[in-house]
Each structure stands twice: as structure tokens, then as C-alpha cells.
Coordinates of C-alpha atoms and ligand atoms in Angstrom, one line a residue:
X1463 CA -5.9 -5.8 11.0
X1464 CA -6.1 -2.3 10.1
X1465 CA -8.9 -0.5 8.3
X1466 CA -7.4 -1.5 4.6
X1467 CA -7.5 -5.6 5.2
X1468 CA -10.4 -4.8 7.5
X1469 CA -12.7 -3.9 3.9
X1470 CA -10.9 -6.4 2.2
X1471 CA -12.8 -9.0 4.5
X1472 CA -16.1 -6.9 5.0
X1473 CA -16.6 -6.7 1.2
X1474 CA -15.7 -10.8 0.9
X1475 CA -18.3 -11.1 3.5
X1476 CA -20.7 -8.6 2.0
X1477 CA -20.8 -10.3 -1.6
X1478 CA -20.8 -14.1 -0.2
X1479 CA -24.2 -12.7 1.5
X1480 CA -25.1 -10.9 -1.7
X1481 CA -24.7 -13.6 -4.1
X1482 CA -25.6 -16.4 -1.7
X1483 CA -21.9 -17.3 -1.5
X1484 CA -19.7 -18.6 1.9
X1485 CA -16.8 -16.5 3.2
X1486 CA -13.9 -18.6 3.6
X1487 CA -11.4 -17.7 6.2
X1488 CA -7.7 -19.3 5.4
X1489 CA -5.0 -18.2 7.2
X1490 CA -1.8 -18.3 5.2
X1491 CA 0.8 -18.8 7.7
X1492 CA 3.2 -20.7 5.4
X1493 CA 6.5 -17.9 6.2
X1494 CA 7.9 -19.2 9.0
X1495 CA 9.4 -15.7 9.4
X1496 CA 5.9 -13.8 10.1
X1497 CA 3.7 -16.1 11.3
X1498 CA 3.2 -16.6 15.2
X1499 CA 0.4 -17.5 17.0
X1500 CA -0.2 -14.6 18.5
X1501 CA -1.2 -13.1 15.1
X1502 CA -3.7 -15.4 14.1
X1503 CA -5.1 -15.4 17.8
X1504 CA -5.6 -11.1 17.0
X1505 CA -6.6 -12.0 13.5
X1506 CA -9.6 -14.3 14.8
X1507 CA -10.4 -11.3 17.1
X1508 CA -10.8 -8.6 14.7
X1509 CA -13.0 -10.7 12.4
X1510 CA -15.1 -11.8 15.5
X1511 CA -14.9 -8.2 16.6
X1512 CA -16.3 -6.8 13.4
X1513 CA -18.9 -10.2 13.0
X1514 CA -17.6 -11.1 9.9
X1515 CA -18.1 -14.8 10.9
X1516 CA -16.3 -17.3 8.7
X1517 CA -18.6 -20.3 6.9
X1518 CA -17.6 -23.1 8.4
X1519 CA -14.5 -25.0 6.7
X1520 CA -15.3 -28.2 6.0
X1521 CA -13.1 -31.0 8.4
X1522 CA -12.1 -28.4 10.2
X1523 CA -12.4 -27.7 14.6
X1524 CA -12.2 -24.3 14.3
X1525 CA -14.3 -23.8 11.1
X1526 CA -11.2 -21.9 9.0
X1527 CA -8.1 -23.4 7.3
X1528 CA -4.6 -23.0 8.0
X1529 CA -2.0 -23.1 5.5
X1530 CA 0.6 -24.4 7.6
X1531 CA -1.5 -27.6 7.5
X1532 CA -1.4 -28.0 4.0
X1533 CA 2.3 -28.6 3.1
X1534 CA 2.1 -32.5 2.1
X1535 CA -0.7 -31.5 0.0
X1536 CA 1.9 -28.8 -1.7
X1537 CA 4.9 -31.3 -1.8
X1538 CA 2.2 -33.4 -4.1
X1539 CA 1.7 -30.2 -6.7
X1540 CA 5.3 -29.4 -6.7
X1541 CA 6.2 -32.5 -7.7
X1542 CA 3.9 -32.3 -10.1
X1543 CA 4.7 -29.3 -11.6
X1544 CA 8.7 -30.4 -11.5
X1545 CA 7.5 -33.6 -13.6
X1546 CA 5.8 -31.8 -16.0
X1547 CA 8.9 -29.0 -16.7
X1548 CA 6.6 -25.9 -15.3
X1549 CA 9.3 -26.0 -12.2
X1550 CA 12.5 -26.2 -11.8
X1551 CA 15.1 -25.8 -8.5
X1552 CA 16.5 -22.2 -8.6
X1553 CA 20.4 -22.2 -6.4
X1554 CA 20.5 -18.0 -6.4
X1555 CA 21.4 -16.8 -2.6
X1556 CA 19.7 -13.9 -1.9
X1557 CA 22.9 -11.8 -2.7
X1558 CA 22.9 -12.9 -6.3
X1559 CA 19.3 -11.8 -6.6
X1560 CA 20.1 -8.2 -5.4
X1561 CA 23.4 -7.8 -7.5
X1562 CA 21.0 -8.8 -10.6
X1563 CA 18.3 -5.8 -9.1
X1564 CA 20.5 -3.5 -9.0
X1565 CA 21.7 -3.9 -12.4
X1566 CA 19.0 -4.0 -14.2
X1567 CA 17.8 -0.4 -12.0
X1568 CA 20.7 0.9 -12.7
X1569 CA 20.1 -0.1 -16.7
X1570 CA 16.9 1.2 -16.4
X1571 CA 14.8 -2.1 -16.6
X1572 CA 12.4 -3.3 -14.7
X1573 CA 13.5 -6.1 -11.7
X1574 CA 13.3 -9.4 -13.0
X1575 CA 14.3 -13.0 -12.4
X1576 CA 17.3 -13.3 -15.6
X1577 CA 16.4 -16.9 -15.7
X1578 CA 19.9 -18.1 -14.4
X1579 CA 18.9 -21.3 -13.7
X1580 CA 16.5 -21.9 -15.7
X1581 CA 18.5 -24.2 -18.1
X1582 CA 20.7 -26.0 -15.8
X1583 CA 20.9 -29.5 -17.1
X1584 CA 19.9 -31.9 -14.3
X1585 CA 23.0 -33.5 -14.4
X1586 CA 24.3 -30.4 -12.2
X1587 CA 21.0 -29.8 -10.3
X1588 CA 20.6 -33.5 -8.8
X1589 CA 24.4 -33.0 -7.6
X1590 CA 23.8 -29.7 -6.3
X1591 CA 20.9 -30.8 -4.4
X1592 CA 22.7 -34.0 -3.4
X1593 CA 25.3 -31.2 -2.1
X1594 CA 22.5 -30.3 0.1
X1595 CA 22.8 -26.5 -1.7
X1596 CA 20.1 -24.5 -0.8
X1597 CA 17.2 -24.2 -3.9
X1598 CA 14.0 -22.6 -4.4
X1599 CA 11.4 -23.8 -6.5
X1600 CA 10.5 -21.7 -9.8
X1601 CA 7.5 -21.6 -12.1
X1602 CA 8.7 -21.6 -15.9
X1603 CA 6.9 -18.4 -17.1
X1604 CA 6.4 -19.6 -20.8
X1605 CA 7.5 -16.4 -23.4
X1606 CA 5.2 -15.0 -26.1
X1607 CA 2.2 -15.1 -24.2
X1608 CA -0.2 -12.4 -23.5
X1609 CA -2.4 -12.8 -20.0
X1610 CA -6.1 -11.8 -20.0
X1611 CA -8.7 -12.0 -17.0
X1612 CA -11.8 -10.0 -16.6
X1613 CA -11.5 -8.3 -13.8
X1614 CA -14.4 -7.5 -11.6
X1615 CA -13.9 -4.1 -10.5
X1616 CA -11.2 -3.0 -13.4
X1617 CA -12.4 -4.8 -16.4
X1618 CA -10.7 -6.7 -18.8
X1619 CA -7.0 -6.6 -17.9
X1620 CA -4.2 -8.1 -19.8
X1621 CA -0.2 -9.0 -19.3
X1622 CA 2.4 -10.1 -21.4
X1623 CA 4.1 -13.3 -19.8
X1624 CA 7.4 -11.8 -21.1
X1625 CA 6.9 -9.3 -17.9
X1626 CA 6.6 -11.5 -15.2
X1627 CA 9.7 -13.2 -14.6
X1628 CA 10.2 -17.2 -13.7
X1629 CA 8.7 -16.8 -10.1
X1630 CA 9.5 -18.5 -6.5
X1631 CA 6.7 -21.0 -5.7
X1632 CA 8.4 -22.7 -3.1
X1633 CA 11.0 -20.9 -0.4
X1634 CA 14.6 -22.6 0.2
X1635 CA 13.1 -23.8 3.6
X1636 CA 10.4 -25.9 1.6
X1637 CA 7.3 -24.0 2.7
X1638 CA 4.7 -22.6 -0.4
X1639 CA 5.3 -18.9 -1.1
X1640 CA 2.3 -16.8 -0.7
X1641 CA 1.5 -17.1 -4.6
X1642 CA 1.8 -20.5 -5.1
X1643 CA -0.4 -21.5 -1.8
X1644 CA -2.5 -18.6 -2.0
X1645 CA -4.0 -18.9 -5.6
X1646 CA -4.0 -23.3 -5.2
X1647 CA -5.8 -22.9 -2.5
X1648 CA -8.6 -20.5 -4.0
X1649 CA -8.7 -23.3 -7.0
X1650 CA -8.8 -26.3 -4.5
X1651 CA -11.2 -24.7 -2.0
X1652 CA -13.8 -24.1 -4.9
X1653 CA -13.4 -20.7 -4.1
X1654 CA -15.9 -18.6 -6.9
X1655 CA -15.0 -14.8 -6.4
X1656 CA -11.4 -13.3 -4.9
X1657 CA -11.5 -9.7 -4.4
X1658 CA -8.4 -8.4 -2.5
X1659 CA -6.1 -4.8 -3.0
X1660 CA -5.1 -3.8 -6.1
X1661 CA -1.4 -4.3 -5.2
X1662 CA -2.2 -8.4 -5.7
X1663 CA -3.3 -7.4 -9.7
X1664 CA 0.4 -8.2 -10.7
X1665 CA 0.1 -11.7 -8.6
X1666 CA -2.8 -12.2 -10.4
X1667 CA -1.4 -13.8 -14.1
X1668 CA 0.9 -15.8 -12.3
X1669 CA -1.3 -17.4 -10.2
X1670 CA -3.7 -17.9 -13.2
X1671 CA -0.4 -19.8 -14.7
X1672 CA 0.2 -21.9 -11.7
X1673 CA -3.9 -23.2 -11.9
X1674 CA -3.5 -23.7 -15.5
X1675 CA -0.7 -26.0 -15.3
X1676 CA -2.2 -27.7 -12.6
X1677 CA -5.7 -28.4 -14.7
X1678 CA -6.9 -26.1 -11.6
X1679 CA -10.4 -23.6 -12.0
X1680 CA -9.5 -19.9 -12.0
X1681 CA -11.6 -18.0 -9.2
X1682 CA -13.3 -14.8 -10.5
X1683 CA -10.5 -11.7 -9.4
X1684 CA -11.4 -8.3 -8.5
X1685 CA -8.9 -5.4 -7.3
X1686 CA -9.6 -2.5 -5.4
X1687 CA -7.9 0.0 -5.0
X1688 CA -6.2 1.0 -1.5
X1689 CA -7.0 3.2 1.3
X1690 CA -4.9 5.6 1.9
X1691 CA -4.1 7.5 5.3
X1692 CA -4.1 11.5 5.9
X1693 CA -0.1 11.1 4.1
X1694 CA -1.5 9.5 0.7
X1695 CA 0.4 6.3 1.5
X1696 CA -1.5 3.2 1.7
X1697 CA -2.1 1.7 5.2
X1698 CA 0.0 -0.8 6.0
X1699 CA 0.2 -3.0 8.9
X1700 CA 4.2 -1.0 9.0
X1701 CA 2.2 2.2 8.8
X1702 CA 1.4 1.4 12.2
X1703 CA -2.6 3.3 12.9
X1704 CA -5.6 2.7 12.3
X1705 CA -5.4 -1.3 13.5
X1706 CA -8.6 -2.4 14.6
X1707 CA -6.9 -3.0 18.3
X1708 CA -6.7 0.6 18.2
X1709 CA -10.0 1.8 17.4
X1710 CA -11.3 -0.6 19.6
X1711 CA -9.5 0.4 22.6
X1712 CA -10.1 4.3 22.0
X1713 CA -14.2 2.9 22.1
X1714 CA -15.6 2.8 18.6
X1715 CA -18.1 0.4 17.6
X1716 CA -18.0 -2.1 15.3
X1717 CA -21.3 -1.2 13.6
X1718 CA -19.6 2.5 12.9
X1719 CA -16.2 0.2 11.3
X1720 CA -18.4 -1.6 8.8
X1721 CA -21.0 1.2 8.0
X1722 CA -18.0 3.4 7.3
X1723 CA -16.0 1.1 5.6
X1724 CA -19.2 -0.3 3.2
X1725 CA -19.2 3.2 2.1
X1726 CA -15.2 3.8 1.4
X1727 CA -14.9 2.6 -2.3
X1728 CA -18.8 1.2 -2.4
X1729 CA -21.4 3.3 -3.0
X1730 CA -24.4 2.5 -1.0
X1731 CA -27.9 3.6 -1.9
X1732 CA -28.6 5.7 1.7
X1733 CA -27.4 7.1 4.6
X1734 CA -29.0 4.5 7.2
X1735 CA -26.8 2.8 9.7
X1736 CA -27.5 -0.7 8.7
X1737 CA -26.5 -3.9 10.2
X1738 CA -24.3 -6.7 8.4
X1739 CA -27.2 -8.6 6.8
X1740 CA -28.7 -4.8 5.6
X1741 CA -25.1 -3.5 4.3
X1742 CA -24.9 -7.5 2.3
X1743 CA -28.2 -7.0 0.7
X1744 CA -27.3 -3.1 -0.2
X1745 CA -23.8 -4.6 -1.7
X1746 CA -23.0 -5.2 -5.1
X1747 CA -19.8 -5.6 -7.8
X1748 CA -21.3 -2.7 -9.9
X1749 CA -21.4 0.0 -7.2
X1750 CA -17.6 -0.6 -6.6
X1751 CA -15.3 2.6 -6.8
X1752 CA -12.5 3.0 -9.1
X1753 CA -10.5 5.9 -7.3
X1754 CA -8.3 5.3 -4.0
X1755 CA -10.2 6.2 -1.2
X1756 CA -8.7 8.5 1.6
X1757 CA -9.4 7.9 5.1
X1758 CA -11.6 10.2 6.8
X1759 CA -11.8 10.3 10.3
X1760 CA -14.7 12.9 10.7
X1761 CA -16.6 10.2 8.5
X1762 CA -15.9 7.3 10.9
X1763 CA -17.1 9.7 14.2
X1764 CA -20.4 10.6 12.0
X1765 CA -20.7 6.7 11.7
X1766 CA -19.5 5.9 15.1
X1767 CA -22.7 9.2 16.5
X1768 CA -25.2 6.7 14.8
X1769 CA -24.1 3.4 16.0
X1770 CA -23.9 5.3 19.5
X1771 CA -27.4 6.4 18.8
X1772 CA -28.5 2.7 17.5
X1773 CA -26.9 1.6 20.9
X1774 CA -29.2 0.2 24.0
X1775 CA -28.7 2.6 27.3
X1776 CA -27.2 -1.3 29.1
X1777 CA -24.9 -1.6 25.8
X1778 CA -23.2 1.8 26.6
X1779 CA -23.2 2.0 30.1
X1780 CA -20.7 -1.2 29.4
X1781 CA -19.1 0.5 26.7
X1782 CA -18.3 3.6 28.6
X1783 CA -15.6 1.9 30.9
X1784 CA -14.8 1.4 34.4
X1785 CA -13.5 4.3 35.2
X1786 CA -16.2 6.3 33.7
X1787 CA -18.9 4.1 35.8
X1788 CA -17.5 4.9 38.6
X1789 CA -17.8 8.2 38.5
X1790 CA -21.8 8.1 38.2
X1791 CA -23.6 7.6 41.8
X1792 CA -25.9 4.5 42.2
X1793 CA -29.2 4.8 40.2
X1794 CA -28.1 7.4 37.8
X1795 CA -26.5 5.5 34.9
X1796 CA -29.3 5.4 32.6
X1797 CA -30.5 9.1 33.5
X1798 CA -27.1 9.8 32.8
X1799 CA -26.7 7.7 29.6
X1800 CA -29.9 9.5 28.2
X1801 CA -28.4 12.8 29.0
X1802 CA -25.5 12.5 27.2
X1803 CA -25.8 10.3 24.8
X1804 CA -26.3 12.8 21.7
X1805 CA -22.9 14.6 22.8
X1806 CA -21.0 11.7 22.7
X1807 CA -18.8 10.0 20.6
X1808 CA -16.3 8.1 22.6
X1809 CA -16.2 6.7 25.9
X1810 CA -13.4 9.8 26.4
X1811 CA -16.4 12.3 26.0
X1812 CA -18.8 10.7 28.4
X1813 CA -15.6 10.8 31.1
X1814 CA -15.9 14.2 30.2
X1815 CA -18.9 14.7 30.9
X1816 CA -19.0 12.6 34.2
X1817 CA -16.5 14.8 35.6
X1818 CA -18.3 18.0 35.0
X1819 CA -21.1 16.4 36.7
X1820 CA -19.9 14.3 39.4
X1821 CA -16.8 16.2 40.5
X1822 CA -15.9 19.6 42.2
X1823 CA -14.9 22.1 42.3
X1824 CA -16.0 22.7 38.0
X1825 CA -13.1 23.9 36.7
X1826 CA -14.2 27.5 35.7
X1827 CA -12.1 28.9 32.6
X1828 CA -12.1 32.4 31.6
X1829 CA -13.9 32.5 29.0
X1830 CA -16.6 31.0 31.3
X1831 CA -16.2 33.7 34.0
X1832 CA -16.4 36.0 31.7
X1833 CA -20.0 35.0 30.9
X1834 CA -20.9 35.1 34.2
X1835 CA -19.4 38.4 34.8
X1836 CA -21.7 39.7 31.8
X1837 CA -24.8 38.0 33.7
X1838 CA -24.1 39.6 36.8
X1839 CA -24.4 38.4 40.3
X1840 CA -28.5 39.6 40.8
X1841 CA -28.8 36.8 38.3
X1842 CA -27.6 34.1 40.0
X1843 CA -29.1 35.2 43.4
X1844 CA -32.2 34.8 41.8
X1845 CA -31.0 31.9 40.4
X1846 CA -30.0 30.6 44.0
X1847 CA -33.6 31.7 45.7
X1848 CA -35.5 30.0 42.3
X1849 CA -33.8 26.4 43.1
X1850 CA -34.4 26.9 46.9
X1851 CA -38.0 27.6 46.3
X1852 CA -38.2 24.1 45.5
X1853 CA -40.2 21.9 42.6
X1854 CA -37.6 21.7 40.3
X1855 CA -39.8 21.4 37.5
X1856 CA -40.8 25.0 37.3
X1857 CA -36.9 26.3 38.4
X1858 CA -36.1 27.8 35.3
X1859 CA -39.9 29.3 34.9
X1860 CA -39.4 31.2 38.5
X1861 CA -35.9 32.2 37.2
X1862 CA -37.1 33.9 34.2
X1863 CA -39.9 35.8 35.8
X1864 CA -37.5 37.0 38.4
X1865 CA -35.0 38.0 36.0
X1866 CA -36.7 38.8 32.6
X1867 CA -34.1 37.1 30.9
X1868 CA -35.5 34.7 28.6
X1869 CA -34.3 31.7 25.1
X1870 CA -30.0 32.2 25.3
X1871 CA -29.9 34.8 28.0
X1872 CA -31.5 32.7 30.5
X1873 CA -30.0 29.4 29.8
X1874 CA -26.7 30.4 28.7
X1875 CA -25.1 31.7 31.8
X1876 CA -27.2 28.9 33.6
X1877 CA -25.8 25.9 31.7
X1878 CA -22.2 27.8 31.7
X1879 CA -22.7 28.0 36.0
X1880 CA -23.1 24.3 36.2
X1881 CA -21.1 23.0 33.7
X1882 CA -18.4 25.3 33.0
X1883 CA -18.9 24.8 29.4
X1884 CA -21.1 26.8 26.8
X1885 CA -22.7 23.8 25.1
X1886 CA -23.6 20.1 26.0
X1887 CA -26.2 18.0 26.7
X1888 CA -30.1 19.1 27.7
X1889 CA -29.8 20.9 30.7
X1890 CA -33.1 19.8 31.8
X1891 CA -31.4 16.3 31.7
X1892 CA -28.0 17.6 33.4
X1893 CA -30.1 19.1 36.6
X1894 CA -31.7 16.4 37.7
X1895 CA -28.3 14.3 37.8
X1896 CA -26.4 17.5 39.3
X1897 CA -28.9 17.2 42.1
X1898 CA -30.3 19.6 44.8
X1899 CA -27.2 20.0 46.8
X1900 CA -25.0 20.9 44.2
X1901 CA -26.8 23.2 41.9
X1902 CA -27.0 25.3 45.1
X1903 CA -23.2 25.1 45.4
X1904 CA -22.8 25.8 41.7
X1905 CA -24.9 28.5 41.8
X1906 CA -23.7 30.3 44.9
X1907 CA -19.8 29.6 43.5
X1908 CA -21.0 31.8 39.9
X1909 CA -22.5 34.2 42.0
X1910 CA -19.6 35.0 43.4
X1911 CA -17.4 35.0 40.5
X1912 CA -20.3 37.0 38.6
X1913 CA -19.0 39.9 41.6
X1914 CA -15.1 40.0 40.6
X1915 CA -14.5 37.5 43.6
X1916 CA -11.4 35.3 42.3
X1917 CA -12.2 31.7 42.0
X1918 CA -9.2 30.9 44.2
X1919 CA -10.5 32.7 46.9
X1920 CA -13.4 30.7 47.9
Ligands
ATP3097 N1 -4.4 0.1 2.5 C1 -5.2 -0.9 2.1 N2 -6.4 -0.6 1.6 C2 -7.2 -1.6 1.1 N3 -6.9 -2.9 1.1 C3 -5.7 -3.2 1.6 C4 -4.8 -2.2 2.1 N4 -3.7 -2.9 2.5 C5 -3.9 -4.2 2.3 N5 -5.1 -4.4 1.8 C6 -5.7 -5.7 1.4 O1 -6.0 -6.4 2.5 C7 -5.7 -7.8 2.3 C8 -4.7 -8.3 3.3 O2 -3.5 -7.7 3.1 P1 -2.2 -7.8 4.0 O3 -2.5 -8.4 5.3 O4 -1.1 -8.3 3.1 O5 -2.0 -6.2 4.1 P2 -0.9 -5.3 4.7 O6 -1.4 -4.9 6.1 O7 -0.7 -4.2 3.8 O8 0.3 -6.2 4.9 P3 1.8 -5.8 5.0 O9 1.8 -4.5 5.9 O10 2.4 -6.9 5.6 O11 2.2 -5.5 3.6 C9 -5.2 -7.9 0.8 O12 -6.3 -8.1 0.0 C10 -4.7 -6.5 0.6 O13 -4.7 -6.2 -0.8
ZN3098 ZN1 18.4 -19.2 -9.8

């Protein structure tokens, strides 16, 4: 999934807990062509990931239904339909299709299904199935009509059936196409409300014809528009980023995914990270957007700081990694967690971070030397004889009564000798995890710099 289907499910989710609904999960693996198990297995994980949690499906193990499962069930409705004349067998290969595209883009006219066999008199189609020729199954779009639904998000809508083309309901290899099975299923399954992307709307007075003709209910339908990435193109599983395996393995939360995305194309009465039950009583069909919505990544960190901030210290000491817990000694972690915790976003900062702390030589860059240079070596020998005088507590008291320097003068050049950097965490909480030993070092190392001696020389 990538963050587009990922709000298509969240706001499902959202309005069954609104409205006192069930989300349904049905995974529509009918095209033999895309389907493997190895999507549905990443599928399941994303959902679970997010805890969108799927109402149970009724009769079914793993709670959610599976297209794939469903063909007899289909075979019964085609039938149906073929009996009643809103079907019929269409023999054009694939190549016959495109010829017919391209002449009707060349002409100017929209693409369209020219009804070739539409009239076939079944004399010819029982011997060209008895031939064993190829056929897909049609719907029989009847003319003159004009399509209305009330949309939930865009209003009234309304299409003239002369537009639509006689549509494929079943493949050549027998298995429903994702119209047919899709909006039977949402009839069959008692399903109340659909709201998907708005590039389903134009499925949607087709698959209002196929429930008609089968005496079927018509779910309610709202269309939203798409999210669109940093290129203005909607994301697409093709476009690749943004998957949830991806923002998963980089470290963000699944609390910042669904705070962020309740907020892309929904507006939401605060700015409180809530949970799923808090962002489902905060959601509603009337504060749905109209415009596409752009992603934002600065958005996403701002929700990813608070879920960080929402997070227990044992939570992100998991979260941070492996390789980032190793690099803490024994009994720091939650010191350390508590440090740095405001200053970071991803488990990539707190590595950061870890390094500066637990690892030498610091790395000293120019810009840092530079700020020692201006602080001057008497600084950091007092510095030096403040932290050997002991009680660490009162270290940076000692310092400025030695020194005079006092607020950014002080601190500054003190926080830029032990980390390197100019900002970061509290360095009341950095000292105490630096410990004794190396402040000293750190301290004598910037005193030396802070005299013009090179930092490659010692
Ligand atoms: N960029 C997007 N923004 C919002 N919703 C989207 C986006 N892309 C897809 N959706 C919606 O997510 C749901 C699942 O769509 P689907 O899995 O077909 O999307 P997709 O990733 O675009 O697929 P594909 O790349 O195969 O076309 C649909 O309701 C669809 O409208
Ligand atoms: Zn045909």
C-alpha cells in the first residue's frame, strides 16, 4: 500500500466507526495476472501495521473475503445476466480492440467499445464458442439513458449511458473483471457506504447498471479525490514511493500515518494527535475536501515529532533499532531516550545522536572549531579544572564564575566542545550520559583546538 490506498482504508475505517458501521476487508484477487500471494500477505501487513482491523467476515478463518473464492457464485450471475440479454459473449482479440482505439483518437472521439458484437445472432456465437474461440463477457449498456447517484463527497452526479460503452464483466479466462466482482460484491455483502478515489467515479454508473439488472441494492458511493506526490501525479503503486513498507522501514510510526493522513482531504476540528477511536469520532462525510491534496512530507515529520512524543521511553528504545542500541552503554537507554527524544524524528537521528555521544574522536567541523577558536583556550581550561572539581551539578555554575561568560556565551562553545554541533538536545541531559571520563577528554581536545593546534595533530 502506499499513502493514497492507505486513506482510502483509514477513511472506510474511520466512518464504519463514525456511523456505527463494520469495515469489510475483500481482497479482489480475481486477475490471475496481478494477484500473488505475496501481495495479499503485504496487504494484511499494512492494514495490521496501521490497526485498521477488518470486522470479521462472516464464514470466514481469516475474518476477510477473497474474491478468488467467489467464482461459482459469479458463473451463477453471468448466467443470469446472459439469460436475461444484459450479456452477451464478445470474440474481439485484444488487437482488434486497439485498431478500434486508435481510430476513434485519431477521429477525435473518445475510446469506446463500437459494439461489434453486440448483435451477433447466436447461431454464430454458439459455433464460435463450440470452436473453443476465445470470448469475453459484455454488459449491454442500454442507449438513451441518463445515470444519476448522489455522491457523498461530490454531490449529485450524472452520466449519459450513451458514454459508457458495452463493458467486459468477465475476462476471456473466465475470472470477474474488477467491475463486475467489485460492485456485486458491495451489493451482496450488504455493504452500506463505498468511498474509494475519484478515478473509480466513471466505474461507478456501470456498476450501478450491473446491480440493477441483477435486482441488487446500490451501496452509497463517495469519490475523493487523489493524493498527489511533490510531481503533481497521483501516487500509484507504479510511482513506486511512499509505500507503507517504506515509511516503515525508514522508522515512522503508524500513529503519525493516520494522524497525517485523517488530515489530508478531511478536515479535523484540532491539532491533537489522536488515536484510531479519537480520529473515528472526529470523522465525518461533511468535513471531506474537494481539492487534490499534495503530499507534504514536513507535515508527516510534524505528525511523526508527536507520535514520538506520545511514545513510551520502552516503545522507542525498540523503535530505535539494533544498531542504534548498541551503541548506548548498559543502564543508559532511558537517560538517553529522555535526552533526545525532543530532537528526534527518526531512528536515523537518534543514531546520530548516539554517535556524538558514545563514539570518538567527535568529529570537529570548521565551523565548530571556529567557535572554539572565538572562545579561546582560558575558557576551556577553566572549563577542564570546573568538571575536575567535581559535583557535576554545579559544573556549569563554577564555569561561569570562573569565566564571566554567562546564557549563549557560556553554553554555546560548551555544547559545541562535546557535541561538535551547535544545537541538540539539553545539555544538562547530554553530560551526564557523556560521563566523567569523556567530558574531560572533550574538553582538553577543544582546548587545544581553541589554541590553533590542528585536530590531526593530537
Ligand atoms: N493517489 C491516490 N490518492 C488517493 N487514493 C488513491 C490513490 N491511488 C489509489 N487510490 C485509491 O485507493 C484504493 C485502492 O486503489 P488501487 O490499489 O487500485 O490503487 P493504485 O495503487 O493506484 O493501483 P495501481 O497502481 O495498480 O493503479 C482505491 O479506492 C483508489 O481509488
Ligand atoms: Zn467484441
Amino acid at each position: 500500500m502506499h499513502l493514497g490506498n492507505a486513506r482510502t482504508a483509514l477513511f472506510n475505517a474511520l466512518l464504519a466507526r463514525a456511523g456505527g458501521g463494520r469495515f469489510l476487508l475483500r481482497v479482489e484477487d480475481t486477475d490471475r495476472d496481478r494477484s500473488e500471494a505475496a501481495f495479499e500477505t503485504s496487504l494484511l501487513e499494512d492494514l495490521r501495521w496501521l490497526g485498521l482491523a477488518w470486522d470479521p467476515a462472516p464464514g470466514h478463518a481469516d475474518g476477510f473475503y477473497r474474491q478468488s473464492e467467489r467464482a461459482a457464485l459469479y458463473s451463477d450471475l453471468f448466467a443470469r445476466l446472459l439469460e436475461q440479454g444484459d450479456a452477451y459473449p464478445c470474440f474481439c482479440t485484444g488487437t482488434d480492440l486497439d485498431r478500434v482505439r486508435q481510430e476513434q483518437l485519431a477521429a477525435g472521439r473518445p475510446p469506446r467499445y463500437p459494439g461489434t458484437c453486440r448483435h451477433l445472432d447466436p447461431e454464430t456465437v454458439a459455433q464460435r464458442l463450440d470452436r473453443g474461440e476465445p470470448a469475453s463477457l459484455r454488459f449491454r449498456v442500454p442507449a438513451g439513458e441518463t445515470l444519476r447517484f448522489d455522491d457523498l463527497v461530490r454531490g449529485p452526479q450524472s452520466f449519459a449511458s450513451d458514454d459508457l460503452g458495452d463493458f467486459v464483466i468477465r475476462r476471456s479466462d473466465g475470472t470477474a473483471a474488477f467491475l463486475f466482482g467489485n460492485g456485486v460484491d458491495d451489493a451482496l455483502m450488504g455493504v452500506t457506504h463505498v468511498l474509494r478515489g475519484e478515478d473509480h467515479l466513471s466505474n461507478t454508473p456501470r456498476q450501478l447498471l450491473v446491480q440493477r439488472a441483477l435486482g441488487l441494492a446500490h451501496p452509497l458511493y463517495g469519490h475523493l479525490p487523489l493524493i498527489v506526490g511533490q510531481d503533481g501525479a497521483p501516487l500509484s503503486k507504479r510511482h513506486g514511493s511512499l509505500s507503507m513498507r517504506d515509511l516503515r522501514a525508514e522508522g515512522y510510526l503508524p500513529g503519525a500515518v493516520i494522524n497525517y493522513l485523517a488530515r489530508l482531504g478531511h478536515h479535523l476540528p484540532d491539532e491533537n494527535l489522536h488515536d484510531l477511536a479519537g480520529l473515528g469520532r472526529a470523522f465525518g462525510l461533511a468535513a471531506l475536501g474537494h481539492a487534490p491534496a499534495r503530499f507534504d512530507v514536513d507535515q508527516l515529520r510534524h505528525w511523526q515529532r508527536a507520535a514520538v512524543g506520545a511514545s513510551s521511553g520502552a516503545a522507542l528504545w525498540e523503535w530505535l533499532g539494533a544498531g542504534v542500541r548498541a551503541l548506548v552503554p548498559d543502564g543508559a537507554a532511558m537517560d538517553f531516550i529522555a535526552a533526545i527524544r525532543p530532537n528526534v524524528v527518526l531512528p536515523e537521528d537518534a543514531r546520530y545522536w548516539a554517535t556524538i555521544l558514545f563514539r570518538d574522536p567527535l568529529p570537529v567541523n570548521p565551523d565548530a572549531e571556529a567557535v572554539l577558536r572565538e572562545a579561546g583556550p582560558e575558557f576551556f581550561h577553566a572549563a577542564a579544572a570546573a568538571w575536575s572539581a567535581g559535583d557535576p551539578g554545579a559544573f556549569t555554575t563554577r564555569l561561569r564564575q570562573a569565566t564571566g561568560h554567562k546564557g549563549r556565551s557560556l553554553f554555546h562553545p560548551l555544547r559545541v566542545a562535546l557535541t561538535g554541533e551547535a544545537d541538540g538536545p539539553e545539555l544538562g541531559r547530554l553530560i551526564p550520559l557523556l560521563g566523567t571520563a569523556r567530558v574531560t577528554e572533550r574538553l582538553r581536545r577543544a582546548g587545544l583546538l581553541a589554541a590553533g593546534v590542528s585536530s590531526s595533530t593530537h
